[in-house]
mmCIF file of C-alpha atoms and ligand atoms in Angstrom:
data_model
loop_
_atom_site.group_PDB
_atom_site.id
_atom_site.type_symbol
_atom_site.label_atom_id
_atom_site.label_comp_id
_atom_site.label_asym_id
_atom_site.label_seq_id
_atom_site.Cartn_x
_atom_site.Cartn_y
_atom_site.Cartn_z
ATOM 1 C CA MET L 1 0.000 0.000 0.000
ATOM 2 C CA LYS L 2 1.188 3.471 -0.875
ATOM 3 C CA ILE L 3 0.282 6.774 0.775
ATOM 4 C CA LYS L 4 0.808 9.443 -1.850
ATOM 5 C CA PHE L 5 -0.525 12.451 0.019
ATOM 6 C CA CYS L 6 -0.278 13.486 3.651
ATOM 7 C CA THR L 7 -3.438 12.700 5.622
ATOM 8 C CA GLN L 8 -2.837 15.858 7.697
ATOM 9 C CA CYS L 9 -2.069 18.580 5.150
ATOM 10 C CA GLY L 10 -2.478 17.011 1.703
ATOM 11 C CA SER L 11 1.104 17.583 0.562
ATOM 12 C CA THR L 12 3.105 14.869 -1.155
ATOM 13 C CA THR L 13 4.944 12.278 0.898
ATOM 14 C CA GLU L 14 8.315 10.635 0.486
ATOM 15 C CA LEU L 15 9.351 7.152 1.514
ATOM 16 C CA LYS L 16 12.185 7.298 4.032
ATOM 17 C CA VAL L 17 13.380 5.993 7.349
ATOM 18 C CA PRO L 18 12.515 8.635 9.965
ATOM 19 C CA VAL L 19 15.045 9.512 12.644
ATOM 20 C CA ASP L 20 14.952 6.968 15.498
ATOM 21 C CA ASP L 21 13.058 4.471 13.315
ATOM 22 C CA ASN L 22 14.090 1.256 11.594
ATOM 23 C CA PHE L 23 11.444 1.018 8.866
ATOM 24 C CA GLU L 24 10.676 3.049 5.787
ATOM 25 C CA ARG L 25 7.590 5.225 6.242
ATOM 26 C CA TYR L 26 5.651 7.676 4.105
ATOM 27 C CA VAL L 27 6.689 11.017 5.575
ATOM 28 C CA CYS L 28 5.099 14.322 4.579
ATOM 29 C CA THR L 29 7.468 16.634 2.697
ATOM 30 C CA ASN L 30 5.657 19.646 4.166
ATOM 31 C CA CYS L 31 4.623 18.961 7.779
ATOM 32 C CA ALA L 32 6.797 15.861 8.398
ATOM 33 C CA HIS L 33 3.813 13.818 9.560
ATOM 34 C CA THR L 34 4.775 10.119 9.559
ATOM 35 C CA HIS L 35 2.264 7.575 8.236
ATOM 36 C CA TYR L 36 2.475 4.128 9.835
ATOM 37 C CA LEU L 37 1.156 1.113 7.952
ATOM 38 C CA ASN L 38 0.573 -1.967 10.082
ATOM 39 C CA PRO L 39 -0.996 -5.390 9.534
ATOM 40 C CA ARG L 40 -4.749 -5.765 9.495
ATOM 41 C CA ILE L 41 -6.486 -8.247 11.753
ATOM 42 C CA VAL L 42 -9.156 -10.587 10.404
ATOM 43 C CA CYS L 43 -11.460 -12.272 12.936
ATOM 44 C CA GLY L 44 -13.968 -15.029 12.361
ATOM 45 C CA CYS L 45 -15.596 -18.222 13.566
ATOM 46 C CA ILE L 46 -15.507 -21.864 12.668
ATOM 47 C CA VAL L 47 -19.187 -22.394 13.428
ATOM 48 C CA TYR L 48 -19.895 -26.077 13.906
ATOM 49 C CA LYS L 49 -22.868 -28.298 14.489
ATOM 50 C CA GLU L 50 -22.082 -31.900 15.354
ATOM 51 C CA ASP L 51 -19.676 -33.054 12.642
ATOM 52 C CA LYS L 52 -20.458 -30.200 10.251
ATOM 53 C CA VAL L 53 -19.152 -26.674 9.798
ATOM 54 C CA LEU L 54 -20.972 -23.648 8.495
ATOM 55 C CA LEU L 55 -19.739 -21.973 5.335
ATOM 56 C CA CYS L 56 -20.919 -18.827 3.583
ATOM 57 C CA LYS L 57 -20.849 -18.259 -0.152
ATOM 58 C CA ARG L 58 -19.398 -14.807 -0.667
ATOM 59 C CA ALA L 59 -21.776 -12.283 -2.247
ATOM 60 C CA ILE L 60 -19.106 -9.594 -2.161
ATOM 61 C CA LYS L 61 -15.656 -9.042 -3.586
ATOM 62 C CA PRO L 62 -13.002 -10.316 -3.353
ATOM 63 C CA ARG L 63 -13.516 -13.993 -4.201
ATOM 64 C CA MET L 64 -17.214 -13.560 -4.874
ATOM 65 C CA GLY L 65 -18.993 -16.913 -5.327
ATOM 66 C CA LEU L 66 -16.457 -18.851 -3.286
ATOM 67 C CA TRP L 67 -17.017 -20.309 0.180
ATOM 68 C CA THR L 68 -15.545 -19.203 3.485
ATOM 69 C CA VAL L 69 -16.182 -19.119 7.212
ATOM 70 C CA PRO L 70 -17.764 -15.933 8.588
ATOM 71 C CA ALA L 71 -14.822 -13.558 9.079
ATOM 72 C CA GLY L 72 -13.771 -10.011 8.401
ATOM 73 C CA PHE L 73 -11.663 -7.070 9.464
ATOM 74 C CA MET L 74 -11.583 -6.120 13.115
ATOM 75 C CA GLU L 75 -12.833 -2.618 13.934
ATOM 76 C CA ASN L 76 -11.254 -0.123 16.314
ATOM 77 C CA GLY L 77 -12.572 -0.522 19.860
ATOM 78 C CA GLU L 78 -13.253 -4.244 19.506
ATOM 79 C CA THR L 79 -11.680 -7.335 20.981
ATOM 80 C CA THR L 80 -10.804 -10.139 18.567
ATOM 81 C CA ARG L 81 -13.556 -12.249 20.118
ATOM 82 C CA ASN L 82 -16.162 -9.498 19.705
ATOM 83 C CA ALA L 83 -15.086 -8.965 16.118
ATOM 84 C CA ALA L 84 -15.460 -12.679 15.345
ATOM 85 C CA ALA L 85 -18.995 -12.694 16.780
ATOM 86 C CA ARG L 86 -19.959 -9.505 14.935
ATOM 87 C CA GLU L 87 -18.739 -10.856 11.615
ATOM 88 C CA THR L 88 -20.725 -14.048 12.178
ATOM 89 C CA GLN L 89 -23.805 -11.915 12.827
ATOM 90 C CA GLU L 90 -23.205 -9.762 9.751
ATOM 91 C CA GLU L 91 -22.443 -12.586 7.341
ATOM 92 C CA ALA L 92 -24.711 -15.385 8.576
ATOM 93 C CA ASN L 93 -27.288 -13.742 10.853
ATOM 94 C CA ILE L 94 -26.278 -15.817 13.860
ATOM 95 C CA ASN L 95 -26.158 -14.424 17.386
ATOM 96 C CA ILE L 96 -23.240 -16.670 18.272
ATOM 97 C CA THR L 97 -21.337 -17.314 21.487
ATOM 98 C CA THR L 98 -17.680 -17.782 20.689
ATOM 99 C CA GLY L 99 -15.725 -20.626 22.248
ATOM 100 C CA LYS L 100 -12.041 -21.463 22.177
ATOM 101 C CA LEU L 101 -9.554 -19.638 19.978
ATOM 102 C CA PHE L 102 -8.728 -22.232 17.327
ATOM 103 C CA SER L 103 -6.078 -20.666 15.116
ATOM 104 C CA ILE L 104 -3.807 -17.678 14.635
ATOM 105 C CA SER L 105 -2.560 -17.432 11.074
ATOM 106 C CA ASN L 106 0.131 -14.992 10.032
ATOM 107 C CA LEU L 107 0.145 -13.812 6.427
ATOM 108 C CA PRO L 108 3.143 -11.473 6.279
ATOM 109 C CA HIS L 109 2.969 -11.246 2.466
ATOM 110 C CA ALA L 110 -0.594 -9.903 2.740
ATOM 111 C CA ASN L 111 0.019 -7.927 5.940
ATOM 112 C CA GLN L 112 -2.788 -9.768 7.700
ATOM 113 C CA VAL L 113 -3.280 -11.852 10.831
ATOM 114 C CA TYR L 114 -6.273 -14.181 11.187
ATOM 115 C CA PHE L 115 -7.932 -15.136 14.483
ATOM 116 C CA LEU L 116 -10.505 -17.924 14.141
ATOM 117 C CA TYR L 117 -12.665 -18.980 17.096
ATOM 118 C CA LEU L 118 -14.665 -22.152 17.514
ATOM 119 C CA ALA L 119 -18.395 -21.559 17.972
ATOM 120 C CA ASP L 120 -21.140 -24.105 18.549
ATOM 121 C CA LEU L 121 -24.198 -23.364 16.415
ATOM 122 C CA GLY L 122 -26.477 -25.435 18.648
ATOM 123 C CA ASP L 123 -30.100 -24.841 17.727
ATOM 124 C CA LYS L 124 -29.540 -21.336 16.440
ATOM 125 C CA SER L 125 -30.790 -20.441 13.009
ATOM 126 C CA TYR L 126 -28.851 -18.788 10.210
ATOM 127 C CA SER L 127 -29.866 -16.985 7.055
ATOM 128 C CA VAL L 128 -28.407 -15.299 4.011
ATOM 129 C CA THR L 129 -27.310 -11.685 4.255
ATOM 130 C CA PRO L 130 -26.155 -9.016 1.802
ATOM 131 C CA GLU L 131 -22.645 -10.461 2.283
ATOM 132 C CA SER L 132 -23.535 -14.144 1.809
ATOM 133 C CA SER L 133 -25.635 -15.476 -1.062
ATOM 134 C CA GLU L 134 -25.835 -18.982 0.377
ATOM 135 C CA ILE L 135 -25.122 -20.537 3.779
ATOM 136 C CA ALA L 136 -24.894 -24.230 4.533
ATOM 137 C CA LEU L 137 -23.526 -26.838 6.919
ATOM 138 C CA PHE L 138 -20.967 -29.197 5.436
ATOM 139 C CA SER L 139 -19.409 -32.389 6.672
ATOM 140 C CA LYS L 140 -15.753 -32.903 5.798
ATOM 141 C CA ASP L 141 -16.504 -34.919 2.675
ATOM 142 C CA ASP L 142 -19.107 -32.461 1.401
ATOM 143 C CA ILE L 143 -17.005 -29.315 1.691
ATOM 144 C CA PRO L 144 -16.283 -27.763 -1.714
ATOM 145 C CA TRP L 145 -12.540 -27.857 -0.997
ATOM 146 C CA ASP L 146 -11.652 -26.426 -4.404
ATOM 147 C CA GLU L 147 -13.999 -23.484 -3.923
ATOM 148 C CA ILE L 148 -12.760 -22.155 -0.586
ATOM 149 C CA ALA L 149 -12.086 -18.438 -0.939
ATOM 150 C CA PHE L 150 -8.943 -18.127 1.152
ATOM 151 C CA HIS L 151 -5.919 -20.359 1.581
ATOM 152 C CA THR L 152 -5.734 -19.629 5.301
ATOM 153 C CA VAL L 153 -9.375 -20.638 5.824
ATOM 154 C CA LYS L 154 -8.835 -23.860 3.896
ATOM 155 C CA SER L 155 -5.819 -24.643 6.063
ATOM 156 C CA SER L 156 -7.717 -24.003 9.314
ATOM 157 C CA LEU L 157 -10.661 -26.136 8.164
ATOM 158 C CA THR L 158 -8.271 -28.961 7.291
ATOM 159 C CA LYS L 159 -6.712 -28.751 10.759
ATOM 160 C CA TYR L 160 -10.168 -28.630 12.323
ATOM 161 C CA PHE L 161 -11.274 -31.863 10.698
ATOM 162 C CA GLU L 162 -7.947 -33.539 11.490
ATOM 163 C CA GLY L 163 -8.519 -32.533 15.109
ATOM 164 C CA LEU L 164 -12.053 -33.893 15.049
ATOM 165 C CA GLU L 165 -10.737 -37.255 13.953
ATOM 166 C CA ASP L 166 -8.155 -37.220 16.733
ATOM 167 C CA ASN L 167 -10.485 -36.020 19.456
ATOM 168 C CA HIS L 168 -13.756 -37.606 18.397
ATOM 169 C CA GLU L 169 -16.324 -36.684 20.989
ATOM 170 C CA SER L 170 -14.820 -33.624 22.584
ATOM 171 C CA LYS L 171 -13.876 -30.289 21.076
ATOM 172 C CA LYS L 172 -12.372 -29.274 24.409
ATOM 173 C CA ASN L 173 -9.148 -31.021 23.466
ATOM 174 C CA PHE L 174 -8.413 -28.801 20.489
ATOM 175 C CA LYS L 175 -5.076 -27.086 20.771
ATOM 176 C CA LEU L 176 -4.373 -23.622 19.457
ATOM 177 C CA HIS L 177 -2.893 -23.729 15.976
ATOM 178 C CA GLU L 178 -0.305 -21.137 15.037
ATOM 179 C CA VAL L 179 0.326 -21.100 11.320
ATOM 180 C CA ASP L 180 2.717 -18.921 9.350
ATOM 181 C CA PHE L 181 2.104 -18.685 5.619
HETATM 182 ZN ZN1 ZN U 201 1.652 17.009 5.896
#
């Protein structure tokens, strides 16, 4: 990402390492305001019901028409857990209670970090939203593995089902997965 103009005064910026810094930043040529660019945090839920997980077909860009778990960018003022629940509400219309943190995935090439929580659907209902054109529960063998929108989501789902096979009856035994892409 490039910041061409200063967010404070509108003048042009230049890319340089500010004094007492170790990274290149976009610094204003007029007022010297320094613009920091940091990773974005994506939060979401692996919503499960018995041996199935809930996937949403994306009605929005990017990767429109492909499947993913409910997830999206964290907002200022939120916790990761709150963000995961809000995204699940926005994308699948579920008032979910989040459980254990399942995975932290680092995507340094995309400047993103993913936090995915486990969440039991129970008897709650779900429905399509402006962000999801279709929502369904899939068992491992029914998942459209070739139509998963994001590599990191596919990886976490794979680990989830591997864990299910190892743990069988209890999801309490899931360990936290840290994955670097
Ligand atoms: Zn400026």
